Amino acid sequence: MLSHPSADHPLAFWTLPPGHGELRPVALPPLSPGAVRVRSLFGAISRGTEGLVYRGEVPPSEHQRMRAPFQEGEFNGPLKYGYINVGVVEAGCGAEAEALVGRRVFCLHPHQQAYVVPASAVVALPDAVPSERAVLAANLETAINAVWDSAPSVGDRIAVVGAGVVGALVAWLCARIPGTEVQLIDVDPGRATLAMALGARFAAPGAAAAAGDCDLVFHASGAPAGLSTALGLAGQEASVIELSWYGQRAVPLALGEAFHARRLSLRSSQVGHLPPQRLPRWDYRRRMELALALLVDSLPDVLISGESDFTDLPATMHRLAYSPAGALCHRILYPQP
C-alpha cells in the first residue's frame, strides 16, 4: 500500500476484484472554470452494492449501468468505486464555484481524501444537518425513490422485509404517513430495537407476529428467501417493490400457489431513474436536496453501526464484504490537517 499522499496527490481506495483493495495516491487535476476542490470529512460504505463490486460479482451485462458517477477503472480490473462522500469545499474557480468555498457538501464520489469535480456535482448541506449524519443521504435517496415508486397512502398496512439501511429508511419514511401500520421484518432479532426506534413493529420471517394481507410490501433483504417472504405477506391486488439487487445470482421464485389468484404486482425500484410521474418537476439534484433536508431529524443516527479511519479502509471493506453480520451504515472518518 502506498501511504505518502500530498496536497496534489491524495490517497484513494482502489478495488482489485475479487476481494482485494488498497490505497493509492491519485493526481488531482488543476481547477478549471466551474470546478471545486473538496477535502473529504466523512464517507460511508454502501455495503450491498460495494460488496458485490469488491467481490467481483457485477455481471458483464451491467458494467455500464453500474458505473458510479466518478468511477475510474473497470469492473474486471482495478477500479475506484463508491458514492458516499461528505466534505468541505476548499477552492473554486468561477463565481458559482467560489460561492461554495467553506461550505460542507455531499457528493457521489468514490473514497478519496480530496477531489476536484464540477460545482454542479456537489450539494450543500443544510446548516442543521451534521456532517456525520449526512453520509446517510445516498441510502435515503434510494428509499425516497422506492416510496415514490410504490405511492403508499394514509392508513396502509405496510411490510418491509430486510432491516438493512435502505429497508430501515423505507420503514422510517412510511411510518411518518398518518395511520400507516408498518412492520419491519428481518432474520436478526436484534433489529427489533431498531424497528421500534423507527416507529415500526418488528417480526421475524414466518413468525405468527408477521401480519399478512398487506397493502404494500417492500423487499430489501438481498436474499431470495426474503422475496418469497415478501410475496407471502402481500394481500389481494397488492404490490411488492423489489429493492434488492443480486448481481450474478439467479433468484428462484415460486410464482404458483396464490400468486396469480391474488393478482400480485412485483416491480423493481432503482435509484438510477426517477419515477415517470416525477420527471416533469423533479431532477436528481432536487431529490438529493430532499434527502439532505430530511436528515435534520436525528432519528436516522441509529443506523450508524460503526466507524473507522480511512487509512483502515482496505481491511474494513474486506470485513464488511465477507463478514457483514450486524453491520448497518459503516462510516469512514478522513484524517484532517
Short mmCIF file of C-alpha atoms in Angstrom, two decimals:
data_model
loop_
_atom_site.label_atom_id
_atom_site.label_comp_id
_atom_site.label_asym_id
_atom_site.label_seq_id
_atom_site.Cartn_x
_atom_site.Cartn_y
_atom_site.Cartn_z
CA MET A 1 0.00 0.00 0.00
CA LEU A 2 1.36 3.43 -0.94
CA SER A 3 0.90 5.79 2.00
CA HIS A 4 2.62 9.08 1.19
CA PRO A 5 -0.06 11.48 -0.02
CA SER A 6 0.45 15.14 -0.79
CA ALA A 7 -1.98 18.00 -1.37
CA ASP A 8 -1.93 17.30 -5.11
CA HIS A 9 -1.76 13.50 -4.73
CA PRO A 10 -4.33 12.42 -2.09
CA LEU A 11 -4.99 8.78 -1.36
CA ALA A 12 -7.92 6.98 -2.94
CA PHE A 13 -9.28 3.48 -2.31
CA TRP A 14 -8.99 1.16 -5.29
CA THR A 15 -10.86 -2.15 -5.50
CA LEU A 16 -8.94 -5.04 -7.02
CA PRO A 17 -11.66 -7.63 -7.60
CA PRO A 18 -12.18 -10.27 -6.49
CA GLY A 19 -11.70 -9.48 -2.84
CA HIS A 20 -8.79 -7.06 -2.54
CA GLY A 21 -8.30 -3.33 -2.15
CA GLU A 22 -5.59 -0.80 -1.49
CA LEU A 23 -4.94 2.91 -1.04
CA ARG A 24 -3.12 4.65 -3.88
CA PRO A 25 -2.13 8.28 -4.48
CA VAL A 26 -4.01 9.92 -7.35
CA ALA A 27 -3.17 13.14 -9.15
CA LEU A 28 -5.69 15.97 -8.81
CA PRO A 29 -6.35 17.96 -11.97
CA PRO A 30 -5.99 21.74 -11.85
CA LEU A 31 -9.14 23.73 -11.12
CA SER A 32 -10.94 24.57 -14.35
CA PRO A 33 -13.78 27.11 -14.65
CA GLY A 34 -16.84 25.88 -12.76
CA ALA A 35 -14.92 23.29 -10.70
CA VAL A 36 -14.41 22.92 -6.94
CA ARG A 37 -11.79 21.14 -4.87
CA VAL A 38 -13.27 19.24 -1.92
CA ARG A 39 -11.49 17.90 1.17
CA SER A 40 -13.25 14.79 2.48
CA LEU A 41 -14.60 14.76 6.03
CA PHE A 42 -16.70 11.57 6.16
CA GLY A 43 -17.68 8.75 3.88
CA ALA A 44 -19.58 5.51 4.24
CA ILE A 45 -19.61 2.07 2.70
CA SER A 46 -22.66 1.06 0.71
CA ARG A 47 -22.35 -2.49 1.93
CA GLY A 48 -24.67 -4.23 -0.55
CA THR A 49 -23.53 -2.73 -3.84
CA GLU A 50 -19.92 -2.15 -2.85
CA GLY A 51 -19.73 -5.70 -1.53
CA LEU A 52 -20.76 -7.03 -4.95
CA VAL A 53 -18.19 -4.81 -6.65
CA TYR A 54 -15.45 -5.79 -4.20
CA ARG A 55 -16.14 -9.49 -4.65
CA GLY A 56 -16.21 -9.16 -8.46
CA GLU A 57 -19.87 -10.16 -8.74
CA VAL A 58 -21.13 -7.46 -11.13
CA PRO A 59 -22.24 -9.27 -14.32
CA PRO A 60 -20.71 -8.02 -17.60
CA SER A 61 -24.15 -7.02 -18.87
CA GLU A 62 -24.38 -4.42 -16.07
CA HIS A 63 -20.90 -2.92 -16.23
CA GLN A 64 -22.04 0.27 -17.90
CA ARG A 65 -25.27 0.70 -15.97
CA MET A 66 -23.47 0.14 -12.67
CA ARG A 67 -20.82 2.79 -13.18
CA ALA A 68 -20.54 5.26 -10.31
CA PRO A 69 -20.57 8.97 -11.26
CA PHE A 70 -16.81 9.49 -10.78
CA GLN A 71 -15.64 5.91 -11.16
CA GLU A 72 -12.19 5.26 -12.59
CA GLY A 73 -11.20 1.89 -13.99
CA GLU A 74 -13.35 -1.07 -14.99
CA PHE A 75 -15.20 -3.78 -13.06
CA ASN A 76 -12.94 -6.58 -14.26
CA GLY A 77 -9.80 -4.77 -13.10
CA PRO A 78 -8.64 -2.14 -10.62
CA LEU A 79 -11.32 0.48 -10.13
CA LYS A 80 -12.12 3.40 -7.87
CA TYR A 81 -15.74 2.97 -6.79
CA GLY A 82 -18.12 4.44 -4.25
CA TYR A 83 -20.71 7.19 -3.98
CA ILE A 84 -20.91 8.48 -0.41
CA ASN A 85 -18.76 11.47 0.47
CA VAL A 86 -19.23 14.47 2.75
CA GLY A 87 -16.56 17.14 2.51
CA VAL A 88 -15.80 20.83 2.65
CA VAL A 89 -15.09 22.95 -0.43
CA GLU A 90 -11.58 24.39 -0.17
CA ALA A 91 -11.32 26.18 -3.53
CA GLY A 92 -13.41 27.01 -6.55
CA CYS A 93 -12.95 28.54 -10.00
CA GLY A 94 -15.68 30.87 -11.20
CA ALA A 95 -18.48 32.66 -9.39
CA GLU A 96 -20.70 29.61 -8.76
CA ALA A 97 -17.78 27.51 -7.52
CA GLU A 98 -16.25 30.26 -5.39
CA ALA A 99 -19.61 30.80 -3.65
CA LEU A 100 -19.27 27.25 -2.26
CA VAL A 101 -15.86 27.76 -0.64
CA GLY A 102 -16.12 26.89 3.04
CA ARG A 103 -19.45 25.08 2.61
CA ARG A 104 -19.98 21.48 3.62
CA VAL A 105 -21.21 19.41 0.68
CA PHE A 106 -22.38 15.94 -0.29
CA CYS A 107 -21.01 14.31 -3.44
CA LEU A 108 -21.48 10.93 -5.11
CA HIS A 109 -17.73 10.37 -5.18
CA PRO A 110 -15.54 7.31 -4.50
CA HIS A 111 -13.48 7.00 -1.34
CA GLN A 112 -10.74 9.64 -1.68
CA GLN A 113 -9.12 12.18 0.63
CA ALA A 114 -9.65 15.13 -1.74
CA TYR A 115 -11.04 15.52 -5.23
CA VAL A 116 -11.93 18.01 -7.98
CA VAL A 117 -15.40 17.92 -9.53
CA PRO A 118 -17.80 20.32 -11.26
CA ALA A 119 -19.60 22.57 -8.79
CA SER A 120 -22.87 21.14 -10.11
CA ALA A 121 -21.86 17.72 -8.75
CA VAL A 122 -21.95 18.78 -5.10
CA VAL A 123 -24.99 19.63 -2.97
CA ALA A 124 -24.56 21.94 0.02
CA LEU A 125 -25.66 20.53 3.38
CA PRO A 126 -28.34 22.35 5.34
CA ASP A 127 -26.75 24.10 8.29
CA ALA A 128 -28.72 21.96 10.76
CA VAL A 129 -27.53 18.62 9.32
CA PRO A 130 -24.33 17.29 10.95
CA SER A 131 -21.65 16.11 8.54
CA GLU A 132 -21.54 12.77 10.36
CA ARG A 133 -25.23 12.11 9.62
CA ALA A 134 -25.15 13.34 6.03
CA VAL A 135 -23.42 10.10 4.94
CA LEU A 136 -26.92 8.54 5.01
CA ALA A 137 -28.09 10.79 2.16
CA ALA A 138 -27.38 8.35 -0.69
CA ASN A 139 -29.25 5.50 1.02
CA LEU A 140 -32.09 7.83 1.95
CA GLU A 141 -32.29 8.93 -1.67
CA THR A 142 -32.78 5.27 -2.65
CA ALA A 143 -35.51 4.90 -0.01
CA ILE A 144 -37.27 8.05 -1.22
CA ASN A 145 -37.28 6.72 -4.77
CA ALA A 146 -38.75 3.42 -3.59
CA VAL A 147 -41.54 5.19 -1.70
CA TRP A 148 -42.27 7.26 -4.82
CA ASP A 149 -42.38 4.09 -6.91
CA SER A 150 -44.93 2.50 -4.60
CA ALA A 151 -47.08 5.51 -3.57
CA PRO A 152 -48.13 4.39 -0.06
CA SER A 153 -51.22 6.07 1.31
CA VAL A 154 -52.78 7.12 4.59
CA GLY A 155 -53.77 4.10 6.66
CA ASP A 156 -51.92 1.48 4.58
CA ARG A 157 -50.69 -1.73 6.12
CA ILE A 158 -47.05 -1.92 5.01
CA ALA A 159 -44.34 -4.54 5.44
CA VAL A 160 -40.62 -4.03 4.82
CA VAL A 161 -38.63 -7.24 4.52
CA GLY A 162 -34.96 -6.66 5.29
CA ALA A 163 -33.80 -4.29 8.03
CA GLY A 164 -30.63 -3.09 6.40
CA VAL A 165 -30.03 0.62 5.93
CA VAL A 166 -32.29 1.05 2.88
CA GLY A 167 -35.07 -1.13 4.29
CA ALA A 168 -34.93 0.68 7.63
CA LEU A 169 -35.11 4.07 5.92
CA VAL A 170 -38.11 2.95 3.86
CA ALA A 171 -39.82 1.86 7.09
CA TRP A 172 -38.98 5.23 8.69
CA LEU A 173 -40.46 7.18 5.78
CA CYS A 174 -43.61 5.05 5.63
CA ALA A 175 -44.15 5.23 9.40
CA ARG A 176 -44.36 9.03 9.09
CA ILE A 177 -47.51 8.74 6.93
CA PRO A 178 -50.60 9.15 9.15
CA GLY A 179 -52.44 5.97 10.04
CA THR A 180 -49.98 3.52 8.50
CA GLU A 181 -49.15 0.23 10.20
CA VAL A 182 -45.53 -0.56 9.37
CA GLN A 183 -43.74 -3.76 10.25
CA LEU A 184 -40.03 -4.36 9.71
CA ILE A 185 -39.14 -8.00 9.13
CA ASP A 186 -35.65 -9.47 9.48
CA VAL A 187 -33.93 -12.72 10.40
CA ASP A 188 -31.88 -10.89 13.04
CA PRO A 189 -33.91 -10.50 16.25
CA GLY A 190 -31.52 -7.74 17.27
CA ARG A 191 -33.24 -5.49 14.71
CA ALA A 192 -36.30 -5.27 16.99
CA THR A 193 -34.85 -2.29 18.85
CA LEU A 194 -34.13 -0.58 15.55
CA ALA A 195 -37.68 -1.14 14.32
CA MET A 196 -39.13 0.35 17.50
CA ALA A 197 -36.89 3.43 17.18
CA LEU A 198 -38.11 3.95 13.60
CA GLY A 199 -41.78 3.72 14.56
CA ALA A 200 -42.37 0.22 13.19
CA ARG A 201 -43.27 -3.19 14.64
CA PHE A 202 -40.71 -5.97 14.32
CA ALA A 203 -41.31 -9.56 13.27
CA ALA A 204 -39.17 -12.48 12.16
CA PRO A 205 -39.91 -14.12 8.78
CA GLY A 206 -42.61 -16.73 9.10
CA ALA A 207 -43.47 -15.72 12.66
CA ALA A 208 -47.11 -15.53 13.71
CA ALA A 209 -46.49 -11.90 14.61
CA ALA A 210 -45.84 -11.04 10.94
CA ALA A 211 -49.13 -9.63 9.70
CA GLY A 212 -50.15 -10.60 6.19
CA ASP A 213 -52.77 -9.15 3.88
CA CYS A 214 -50.59 -6.06 3.44
CA ASP A 215 -51.49 -3.24 1.08
CA LEU A 216 -47.84 -2.78 0.15
CA VAL A 217 -44.64 -4.76 0.71
CA PHE A 218 -41.03 -3.69 0.16
CA HIS A 219 -38.25 -6.24 -0.17
CA ALA A 220 -34.73 -5.09 0.73
CA SER A 221 -33.04 -8.10 2.31
CA GLY A 222 -30.79 -9.00 -0.62
CA ALA A 223 -31.73 -12.69 -0.15
CA PRO A 224 -34.03 -14.68 -2.47
CA ALA A 225 -35.81 -16.16 0.55
CA GLY A 226 -36.73 -12.65 1.61
CA LEU A 227 -38.52 -12.03 -1.67
CA SER A 228 -40.59 -15.17 -1.10
CA THR A 229 -41.47 -13.83 2.35
CA ALA A 230 -42.49 -10.51 0.81
CA LEU A 231 -44.82 -12.18 -1.68
CA GLY A 232 -46.39 -14.19 1.10
CA LEU A 233 -47.25 -11.04 3.06
CA ALA A 234 -48.94 -9.24 0.17
CA GLY A 235 -52.73 -9.02 0.17
CA GLN A 236 -55.17 -9.21 -2.73
CA GLU A 237 -54.12 -6.93 -5.62
CA ALA A 238 -51.17 -5.66 -3.56
CA SER A 239 -47.76 -4.58 -4.85
CA VAL A 240 -44.33 -5.88 -3.89
CA ILE A 241 -41.49 -3.44 -4.54
CA GLU A 242 -38.11 -5.13 -5.07
CA LEU A 243 -35.14 -3.08 -3.89
CA SER A 244 -32.56 -5.86 -3.71
CA TRP A 245 -30.05 -6.35 -6.49
CA TYR A 246 -28.49 -9.79 -6.74
CA GLY A 247 -25.61 -9.25 -9.16
CA GLN A 248 -24.92 -12.56 -10.93
CA ARG A 249 -27.06 -14.72 -8.65
CA ALA A 250 -30.16 -16.38 -10.06
CA VAL A 251 -33.27 -16.00 -7.91
CA PRO A 252 -35.63 -18.98 -7.75
CA LEU A 253 -39.13 -17.78 -7.03
CA ALA A 254 -42.34 -19.73 -6.60
CA LEU A 255 -44.98 -17.97 -8.67
CA GLY A 256 -47.51 -20.72 -8.27
CA GLU A 257 -49.84 -21.18 -5.29
CA ALA A 258 -51.79 -17.96 -4.72
CA PHE A 259 -49.58 -15.54 -6.69
CA HIS A 260 -51.96 -15.33 -9.65
CA ALA A 261 -55.16 -15.70 -7.66
CA ARG A 262 -54.18 -12.71 -5.53
CA ARG A 263 -53.22 -10.75 -8.68
CA LEU A 264 -49.99 -9.54 -7.11
CA SER A 265 -47.73 -6.96 -8.75
CA LEU A 266 -43.95 -7.36 -8.49
CA ARG A 267 -41.87 -4.42 -9.68
CA SER A 268 -38.34 -3.19 -9.28
CA SER A 269 -37.24 0.13 -7.86
CA GLN A 270 -33.83 1.51 -8.74
CA VAL A 271 -32.39 4.86 -7.72
CA GLY A 272 -30.79 5.47 -11.11
CA HIS A 273 -34.14 6.51 -12.63
CA LEU A 274 -36.77 8.90 -11.32
CA PRO A 275 -40.36 7.61 -11.42
CA PRO A 276 -42.12 8.80 -14.60
CA GLN A 277 -44.73 10.77 -12.67
CA ARG A 278 -41.94 12.82 -11.05
CA LEU A 279 -39.96 13.66 -14.18
CA PRO A 280 -41.90 16.82 -15.17
CA ARG A 281 -40.99 18.51 -11.89
CA TRP A 282 -38.08 16.67 -10.25
CA ASP A 283 -34.46 16.04 -11.11
CA TYR A 284 -31.69 14.19 -9.30
CA ARG A 285 -30.44 17.30 -7.56
CA ARG A 286 -33.84 18.15 -6.11
CA ARG A 287 -34.16 14.57 -4.85
CA MET A 288 -30.77 14.77 -3.12
CA GLU A 289 -31.70 18.12 -1.60
CA LEU A 290 -34.82 16.48 -0.19
CA ALA A 291 -32.79 13.60 1.29
CA LEU A 292 -30.41 16.02 2.99
CA ALA A 293 -33.28 18.17 4.29
CA LEU A 294 -34.91 15.12 5.89
CA LEU A 295 -31.68 14.38 7.75
CA VAL A 296 -32.32 17.35 10.01
CA ASP A 297 -34.10 14.66 12.05
CA SER A 298 -31.61 12.91 14.36
CA LEU A 299 -33.53 9.61 14.43
CA PRO A 300 -31.61 8.03 11.49
CA ASP A 301 -28.45 8.19 13.64
CA VAL A 302 -29.49 4.75 14.92
CA LEU A 303 -28.42 3.38 11.51
CA ILE A 304 -24.74 4.21 12.06
CA SER A 305 -23.36 0.93 13.32
CA GLY A 306 -19.65 1.64 13.25
CA GLU A 307 -16.87 3.99 12.25
CA SER A 308 -13.27 3.52 11.20
CA ASP A 309 -10.44 5.58 9.77
CA PHE A 310 -9.95 5.99 6.05
CA THR A 311 -6.47 4.51 6.38
CA ASP A 312 -8.06 1.25 7.58
CA LEU A 313 -10.43 1.06 4.60
CA PRO A 314 -8.78 -1.92 2.84
CA ALA A 315 -9.30 -4.12 5.92
CA THR A 316 -12.71 -2.62 6.70
CA MET A 317 -14.03 -3.19 3.18
CA HIS A 318 -12.85 -6.80 3.21
CA ARG A 319 -14.52 -7.49 6.54
CA LEU A 320 -17.85 -5.95 5.52
CA ALA A 321 -17.83 -7.68 2.12
CA TYR A 322 -17.37 -11.14 3.60
CA SER A 323 -18.50 -10.93 7.26
CA PRO A 324 -21.15 -8.20 7.45
CA ALA A 325 -23.19 -9.64 10.34
CA GLY A 326 -24.80 -6.88 12.35
CA ALA A 327 -23.48 -4.04 10.21
CA LEU A 328 -25.70 -1.20 9.04
CA CYS A 329 -24.10 2.04 7.85
CA HIS A 330 -20.35 1.95 8.44
CA ARG A 331 -18.93 5.46 8.48
CA ILE A 332 -15.44 6.39 7.26
CA LEU A 333 -13.54 9.16 9.07
CA TYR A 334 -10.95 11.00 6.97
CA PRO A 335 -7.78 12.42 8.55
CA GLN A 336 -7.76 16.19 8.79
CA PRO A 337 -4.83 18.59 8.52
#
